[in-house]
PDB file of C-alpha atoms in Angstrom:
ATOM      1  CA  MET A   1     -13.466 -53.807  -6.612  1.00  0.00           C
ATOM      2  CA  ALA A   2     -11.771 -50.477  -6.769  1.00  0.00           C
ATOM      3  CA  LYS A   3      -9.935 -49.440  -3.340  1.00  0.00           C
ATOM      4  CA  THR A   4     -11.273 -45.633  -2.082  1.00  0.00           C
ATOM      5  CA  LYS A   5      -8.373 -42.992  -1.160  1.00  0.00           C
ATOM      6  CA  PRO A   6      -7.039 -42.877   2.809  1.00  0.00           C
ATOM      7  CA  GLY A   7      -8.463 -39.151   2.947  1.00  0.00           C
ATOM      8  CA  LYS A   8      -6.986 -36.024   4.413  1.00  0.00           C
ATOM      9  CA  LYS A   9      -5.269 -34.947   7.777  1.00  0.00           C
ATOM     10  CA  ASP A  10      -5.446 -31.781   9.214  1.00  0.00           C
ATOM     11  CA  LEU A  11      -1.958 -30.757  10.840  1.00  0.00           C
ATOM     12  CA  ASP A  12      -1.236 -28.035  13.853  1.00  0.00           C
ATOM     13  CA  SER A  13       1.533 -27.496  12.431  1.00  0.00           C
ATOM     14  CA  TYR A  14       4.525 -27.375  10.019  1.00  0.00           C
ATOM     15  CA  THR A  15       8.009 -26.864   9.003  1.00  0.00           C
ATOM     16  CA  ILE A  16       9.357 -24.904   6.837  1.00  0.00           C
ATOM     17  CA  LYS A  17      11.250 -26.476   4.073  1.00  0.00           C
ATOM     18  CA  GLY A  18      15.266 -25.606   5.205  1.00  0.00           C
ATOM     19  CA  THR A  19      14.231 -23.613   8.011  1.00  0.00           C
ATOM     20  CA  ASN A  20      13.672 -24.546  12.205  1.00  0.00           C
ATOM     21  CA  LYS A  21      10.439 -22.324  11.091  1.00  0.00           C
ATOM     22  CA  VAL A  22       7.281 -23.753  12.289  1.00  0.00           C
ATOM     23  CA  VAL A  23       3.971 -22.447  10.798  1.00  0.00           C
ATOM     24  CA  LYS A  24       1.072 -22.872  12.452  1.00  0.00           C
ATOM     25  CA  GLY A  25      -2.873 -23.101  10.778  1.00  0.00           C
ATOM     26  CA  THR A  26      -5.893 -22.591  12.511  1.00  0.00           C
ATOM     27  CA  ALA A  27      -6.498 -23.804  15.979  1.00  0.00           C
ATOM     28  CA  LEU A  28     -10.058 -23.913  17.791  1.00  0.00           C
ATOM     29  CA  PHE A  29     -10.738 -23.584  21.299  1.00  0.00           C
ATOM     30  CA  PRO A  30     -13.380 -23.115  23.765  1.00  0.00           C
ATOM     31  CA  VAL A  31     -15.575 -19.440  23.484  1.00  0.00           C
ATOM     32  CA  GLN A  32     -14.378 -18.994  27.206  1.00  0.00           C
ATOM     33  CA  PHE A  33     -10.749 -19.322  26.092  1.00  0.00           C
ATOM     34  CA  VAL A  34     -11.519 -16.844  23.625  1.00  0.00           C
ATOM     35  CA  SER A  35     -13.577 -14.624  25.584  1.00  0.00           C
ATOM     36  CA  PHE A  36     -10.484 -14.879  27.686  1.00  0.00           C
ATOM     37  CA  LEU A  37      -7.813 -13.845  25.331  1.00  0.00           C
ATOM     38  CA  SER A  38      -9.751 -10.995  24.021  1.00  0.00           C
ATOM     39  CA  TYR A  39     -10.907  -9.673  27.810  1.00  0.00           C
ATOM     40  CA  TYR A  40      -6.136  -9.231  28.153  1.00  0.00           C
ATOM     41  CA  SER A  41      -5.981  -7.567  24.992  1.00  0.00           C
ATOM     42  CA  ALA A  42      -3.690 -11.177  23.628  1.00  0.00           C
ATOM     43  CA  ALA A  43      -5.521 -11.162  21.107  1.00  0.00           C
ATOM     44  CA  THR A  44      -3.702  -9.073  19.161  1.00  0.00           C
ATOM     45  CA  LEU A  45      -1.307 -11.927  18.821  1.00  0.00           C
ATOM     46  CA  PHE A  46      -3.749 -13.576  16.773  1.00  0.00           C
ATOM     47  CA  SER A  47      -6.863 -12.794  14.229  1.00  0.00           C
ATOM     48  CA  MET A  48      -9.873 -14.219  15.918  1.00  0.00           C
ATOM     49  CA  ARG A  49     -12.847 -15.910  13.845  1.00  0.00           C
ATOM     50  CA  GLU A  50     -16.559 -15.888  15.303  1.00  0.00           C
ATOM     51  CA  GLY A  51     -16.862 -19.530  16.826  1.00  0.00           C
ATOM     52  CA  GLY A  52     -13.801 -19.579  18.847  1.00  0.00           C
ATOM     53  CA  THR A  53     -11.435 -20.378  15.644  1.00  0.00           C
ATOM     54  CA  VAL A  54      -7.981 -18.465  15.893  1.00  0.00           C
ATOM     55  CA  VAL A  55      -5.080 -18.523  13.343  1.00  0.00           C
ATOM     56  CA  CYS A  56      -1.483 -17.886  14.322  1.00  0.00           C
ATOM     57  CA  ASP A  57       0.382 -17.453  11.299  1.00  0.00           C
ATOM     58  CA  CYS A  58       1.133 -15.075   8.177  1.00  0.00           C
ATOM     59  CA  VAL A  59       3.433 -16.722   5.531  1.00  0.00           C
ATOM     60  CA  LEU A  60       5.489 -15.400   2.127  1.00  0.00           C
ATOM     61  CA  LEU A  61       4.874 -17.989  -0.484  1.00  0.00           C
ATOM     62  CA  ARG A  62       7.189 -17.990  -3.394  1.00  0.00           C
ATOM     63  CA  PRO A  63       6.054 -16.145  -7.162  1.00  0.00           C
ATOM     64  CA  SER A  64       5.822 -18.812 -10.201  1.00  0.00           C
ATOM     65  CA  GLU A  65       8.219 -15.149 -11.833  1.00  0.00           C
ATOM     66  CA  SER A  66      11.773 -14.275  -9.790  1.00  0.00           C
ATOM     67  CA  ASP A  67      11.580 -10.952 -10.062  1.00  0.00           C
ATOM     68  CA  LYS A  68       8.279 -10.486  -8.315  1.00  0.00           C
ATOM     69  CA  PRO A  69       7.920 -10.283  -4.064  1.00  0.00           C
ATOM     70  CA  PRO A  70       7.058 -13.152  -2.439  1.00  0.00           C
ATOM     71  CA  TYR A  71       2.816 -13.205  -1.941  1.00  0.00           C
ATOM     72  CA  VAL A  72       1.707 -12.761   1.328  1.00  0.00           C
ATOM     73  CA  ALA A  73      -1.277 -14.940   2.680  1.00  0.00           C
ATOM     74  CA  ARG A  74      -3.052 -15.832   6.263  1.00  0.00           C
ATOM     75  CA  VAL A  75      -2.699 -19.795   6.850  1.00  0.00           C
ATOM     76  CA  GLU A  76      -6.357 -20.882   7.563  1.00  0.00           C
ATOM     77  CA  LYS A  77      -5.933 -24.826   7.206  1.00  0.00           C
ATOM     78  CA  ILE A  78      -3.185 -27.185   7.306  1.00  0.00           C
ATOM     79  CA  GLU A  79      -3.306 -30.311   5.787  1.00  0.00           C
ATOM     80  CA  ALA A  80      -1.600 -33.715   4.212  1.00  0.00           C
ATOM     81  CA  ASP A  81      -3.223 -36.127   2.394  1.00  0.00           C
ATOM     82  CA  HIS A  82      -1.755 -40.038   2.378  1.00  0.00           C
ATOM     83  CA  ARG A  83       0.804 -39.458   0.265  1.00  0.00           C
ATOM     84  CA  ASN A  84       1.989 -36.716   3.134  1.00  0.00           C
ATOM     85  CA  ASN A  85       1.677 -34.056   0.633  1.00  0.00           C
ATOM     86  CA  VAL A  86       0.805 -31.153   2.948  1.00  0.00           C
ATOM     87  CA  ARG A  87      -0.935 -29.011   1.529  1.00  0.00           C
ATOM     88  CA  VAL A  88      -2.079 -24.939   3.050  1.00  0.00           C
ATOM     89  CA  LYS A  89      -5.115 -23.177   3.435  1.00  0.00           C
ATOM     90  CA  VAL A  90      -4.384 -19.993   2.532  1.00  0.00           C
ATOM     91  CA  ARG A  91      -6.393 -15.871   2.918  1.00  0.00           C
ATOM     92  CA  TRP A  92      -4.188 -14.190   0.260  1.00  0.00           C
ATOM     93  CA  TYR A  93      -3.554 -11.063   0.940  1.00  0.00           C
ATOM     94  CA  TYR A  94      -3.666  -8.141  -2.068  1.00  0.00           C
ATOM     95  CA  ARG A  95      -0.749  -5.395  -2.319  1.00  0.00           C
ATOM     96  CA  PRO A  96      -2.609  -2.281  -3.581  1.00  0.00           C
ATOM     97  CA  GLU A  97      -1.185  -2.195  -7.025  1.00  0.00           C
ATOM     98  CA  GLU A  98      -2.743  -5.911  -7.246  1.00  0.00           C
ATOM     99  CA  SER A  99      -6.194  -4.306  -6.775  1.00  0.00           C
ATOM    100  CA  MET A 100      -8.697  -3.029  -9.303  1.00  0.00           C
ATOM    101  CA  GLY A 101      -8.193   0.927  -7.965  1.00  0.00           C
ATOM    102  CA  GLY A 102      -4.425   0.864  -7.683  1.00  0.00           C
ATOM    103  CA  ARG A 103      -1.582   2.383  -5.268  1.00  0.00           C
ATOM    104  CA  ARG A 104      -2.991   5.505  -4.563  1.00  0.00           C
ATOM    105  CA  GLN A 105      -0.505   8.302  -2.780  1.00  0.00           C
ATOM    106  CA  PHE A 106      -1.702   6.849   0.953  1.00  0.00           C
ATOM    107  CA  HIS A 107      -0.872   4.059   0.640  1.00  0.00           C
ATOM    108  CA  GLY A 108       2.452   2.494   3.190  1.00  0.00           C
ATOM    109  CA  ALA A 109       5.149   0.412   1.345  1.00  0.00           C
ATOM    110  CA  LYS A 110       3.972  -2.549   2.887  1.00  0.00           C
ATOM    111  CA  GLU A 111       0.640  -2.060   3.312  1.00  0.00           C
ATOM    112  CA  LEU A 112      -1.512  -5.201   2.482  1.00  0.00           C
ATOM    113  CA  PHE A 113      -5.460  -6.233   2.183  1.00  0.00           C
ATOM    114  CA  LEU A 114      -6.771  -9.099   3.804  1.00  0.00           C
ATOM    115  CA  SER A 115      -8.505 -10.062   0.413  1.00  0.00           C
ATOM    116  CA  ASP A 116     -12.012 -12.675   0.585  1.00  0.00           C
ATOM    117  CA  HIS A 117     -10.174 -14.690  -2.228  1.00  0.00           C
ATOM    118  CA  TYR A 118      -8.902 -18.247  -0.682  1.00  0.00           C
ATOM    119  CA  ASP A 119      -7.015 -20.873  -2.772  1.00  0.00           C
ATOM    120  CA  VAL A 120      -5.098 -24.169  -1.799  1.00  0.00           C
ATOM    121  CA  GLN A 121      -0.610 -24.567  -1.906  1.00  0.00           C
ATOM    122  CA  SER A 122       2.036 -26.687  -1.887  1.00  0.00           C
ATOM    123  CA  ALA A 123       3.576 -26.248   2.041  1.00  0.00           C
ATOM    124  CA  HIS A 124       6.885 -26.268  -0.676  1.00  0.00           C
ATOM    125  CA  THR A 125       6.438 -22.556  -1.840  1.00  0.00           C
ATOM    126  CA  ILE A 126       6.361 -21.476   1.417  1.00  0.00           C
ATOM    127  CA  GLU A 127       9.661 -19.163   1.829  1.00  0.00           C
ATOM    128  CA  GLY A 128       8.905 -17.608   5.239  1.00  0.00           C
ATOM    129  CA  LYS A 129       7.052 -16.748   7.917  1.00  0.00           C
ATOM    130  CA  CYS A 130       5.949 -13.029   8.675  1.00  0.00           C
ATOM    131  CA  VAL A 131       3.584 -10.808  10.422  1.00  0.00           C
ATOM    132  CA  VAL A 132       0.886  -8.186   9.048  1.00  0.00           C
ATOM    133  CA  HIS A 133      -0.064  -6.132  11.909  1.00  0.00           C
ATOM    134  CA  SER A 134      -3.035  -3.662  12.480  1.00  0.00           C
ATOM    135  CA  PHE A 135      -2.746  -0.196  11.503  1.00  0.00           C
ATOM    136  CA  LYS A 136      -2.403   1.407  15.072  1.00  0.00           C
ATOM    137  CA  ASN A 137       0.422  -1.078  16.262  1.00  0.00           C
ATOM    138  CA  TYR A 138       2.545  -0.949  13.535  1.00  0.00           C
ATOM    139  CA  THR A 139       2.774   2.644  13.352  1.00  0.00           C
ATOM    140  CA  LYS A 140       3.571   2.162  16.838  1.00  0.00           C
ATOM    141  CA  LEU A 141       6.626  -0.177  16.272  1.00  0.00           C
ATOM    142  CA  GLU A 142       9.874   1.205  16.507  1.00  0.00           C
ATOM    143  CA  ASN A 143      11.617  -0.662  14.118  1.00  0.00           C
ATOM    144  CA  VAL A 144      10.585  -2.288  10.910  1.00  0.00           C
ATOM    145  CA  GLY A 145      12.030  -5.179  10.528  1.00  0.00           C
ATOM    146  CA  ALA A 146      11.575  -6.956   6.607  1.00  0.00           C
ATOM    147  CA  GLU A 147       8.585  -9.746   8.021  1.00  0.00           C
ATOM    148  CA  ASP A 148       6.902  -6.844   9.138  1.00  0.00           C
ATOM    149  CA  TYR A 149       3.265  -5.389   7.546  1.00  0.00           C
ATOM    150  CA  PHE A 150       0.049  -3.833   8.158  1.00  0.00           C
ATOM    151  CA  CYS A 151      -3.429  -4.540   6.974  1.00  0.00           C
ATOM    152  CA  ARG A 152      -6.342  -1.205   7.310  1.00  0.00           C
ATOM    153  CA  PHE A 153      -8.643  -2.844   4.566  1.00  0.00           C
ATOM    154  CA  GLU A 154     -10.466  -6.001   3.763  1.00  0.00           C
ATOM    155  CA  TYR A 155     -10.462  -6.433  -0.024  1.00  0.00           C
ATOM    156  CA  LYS A 156     -13.337  -7.900  -2.120  1.00  0.00           C
ATOM    157  CA  ALA A 157     -11.763  -8.794  -5.152  1.00  0.00           C
ATOM    158  CA  ALA A 158     -14.095  -9.734  -6.845  1.00  0.00           C
ATOM    159  CA  THR A 159     -16.274  -5.863  -6.935  1.00  0.00           C
ATOM    160  CA  GLY A 160     -12.979  -4.047  -6.168  1.00  0.00           C
ATOM    161  CA  ALA A 161     -14.856  -2.864  -2.391  1.00  0.00           C
ATOM    162  CA  PHE A 162     -13.046  -2.475   0.097  1.00  0.00           C
ATOM    163  CA  THR A 163     -13.859  -2.693   4.215  1.00  0.00           C
ATOM    164  CA  PRO A 164     -13.963  -0.018   6.060  1.00  0.00           C
ATOM    165  CA  ASP A 165     -15.192   2.417   3.289  1.00  0.00           C
ATOM    166  CA  ARG A 166     -13.487   5.117   4.302  1.00  0.00           C
ATOM    167  CA  VAL A 167     -10.169   5.782   6.450  1.00  0.00           C
ATOM    168  CA  ALA A 168      -9.338   8.237   8.431  1.00  0.00           C
ATOM    169  CA  VAL A 169      -8.146  11.882   7.311  1.00  0.00           C
ATOM    170  CA  TYR A 170      -5.024  13.874   9.437  1.00  0.00           C
ATOM    171  CA  CYS A 171      -4.295  16.407   7.859  1.00  0.00           C
ATOM    172  CA  LYS A 172      -5.907  19.708   5.991  1.00  0.00           C
ATOM    173  CA  CYS A 173      -5.568  18.300   2.656  1.00  0.00           C
ATOM    174  CA  GLU A 174      -8.167  15.540   3.792  1.00  0.00           C
ATOM    175  CA  MET A 175      -5.128  12.939   2.855  1.00  0.00           C
ATOM    176  CA  PRO A 176      -5.045   9.952   4.628  1.00  0.00           C
ATOM    177  CA  TYR A 177      -1.905   9.143   7.094  1.00  0.00           C
ATOM    178  CA  ASN A 178       0.896   6.961   5.470  1.00  0.00           C
ATOM    179  CA  PRO A 179       3.416   5.356   7.892  1.00  0.00           C
ATOM    180  CA  ASP A 180       6.158   6.018   5.481  1.00  0.00           C
ATOM    181  CA  ASP A 181       5.003  10.054   4.719  1.00  0.00           C
ATOM    182  CA  LEU A 182       6.861  12.057   8.445  1.00  0.00           C
ATOM    183  CA  MET A 183       3.177  14.220   8.260  1.00  0.00           C
ATOM    184  CA  VAL A 184       4.858  17.163  10.980  1.00  0.00           C
ATOM    185  CA  GLN A 185       3.282  19.111   7.260  1.00  0.00           C
ATOM    186  CA  CYS A 186       2.383  17.726   4.069  1.00  0.00           C
ATOM    187  CA  ASP A 187       3.367  19.111   0.528  1.00  0.00           C
ATOM    188  CA  GLY A 188      -0.270  20.207   0.186  1.00  0.00           C
ATOM    189  CA  CYS A 189      -0.490  22.689   4.163  1.00  0.00           C
ATOM    190  CA  LYS A 190       1.689  25.409   4.105  1.00  0.00           C
ATOM    191  CA  ASP A 191       0.950  25.504   7.903  1.00  0.00           C
TER     192      ASP A 191
END
C-alpha cells in the first residue's frame, strides 16, 4: 500500500534568509475589522481585498540573471511542505519595459504595474522587502528610498490591457504626471 504524502501547511510569516526581516503573507480578518481599517484610513498600510483578506508585504526576488534588477511581487500566501521547504505564492508587479506597450515618457523610474500573473516561488529567492505605494502616497514622500516603488495601474499580462485605461493629465500638452520630473513647465509648454 502506497504511503500518502503529508499536506502543506500555511504559514503566517517567513524570515528572509540571512536577515532579521520578516515577510508576512495573507491574513483573514472579520469583515467588521476590515471595515474599521477602511473607515480610519489605516488600510493604506495594507492591500485590501474582498472577503476580509489583508495582504501585508511586497518583496524583491532574485532574478535568474545577475545583471537584471530584482523582481517585485506581492506575497499572497506562504506555505511549507512536509520537509519544511517554504514557498511563497506571489502576484507579480511588472516594470513598464516588461509590458506590451513598453516604457513611456510619463512612467516614473520606480513605477510598477500590478499584474494578474500569479506564481509560486521558493522563499529562498526573496532578497528583501519593499514598499509599493499608491501613486498619491508616493508623490507625498519626502524621501524616496531604494525600496520604495509606486503603482497606479493594474495590468493584464495576456492582453496588455490596463486598469484604469486612462490617466489624469496635468499639463497643456496633456501628458500624465511623471513624479520624477518637476512639472512646473514641461518641454512642450511655453507658458
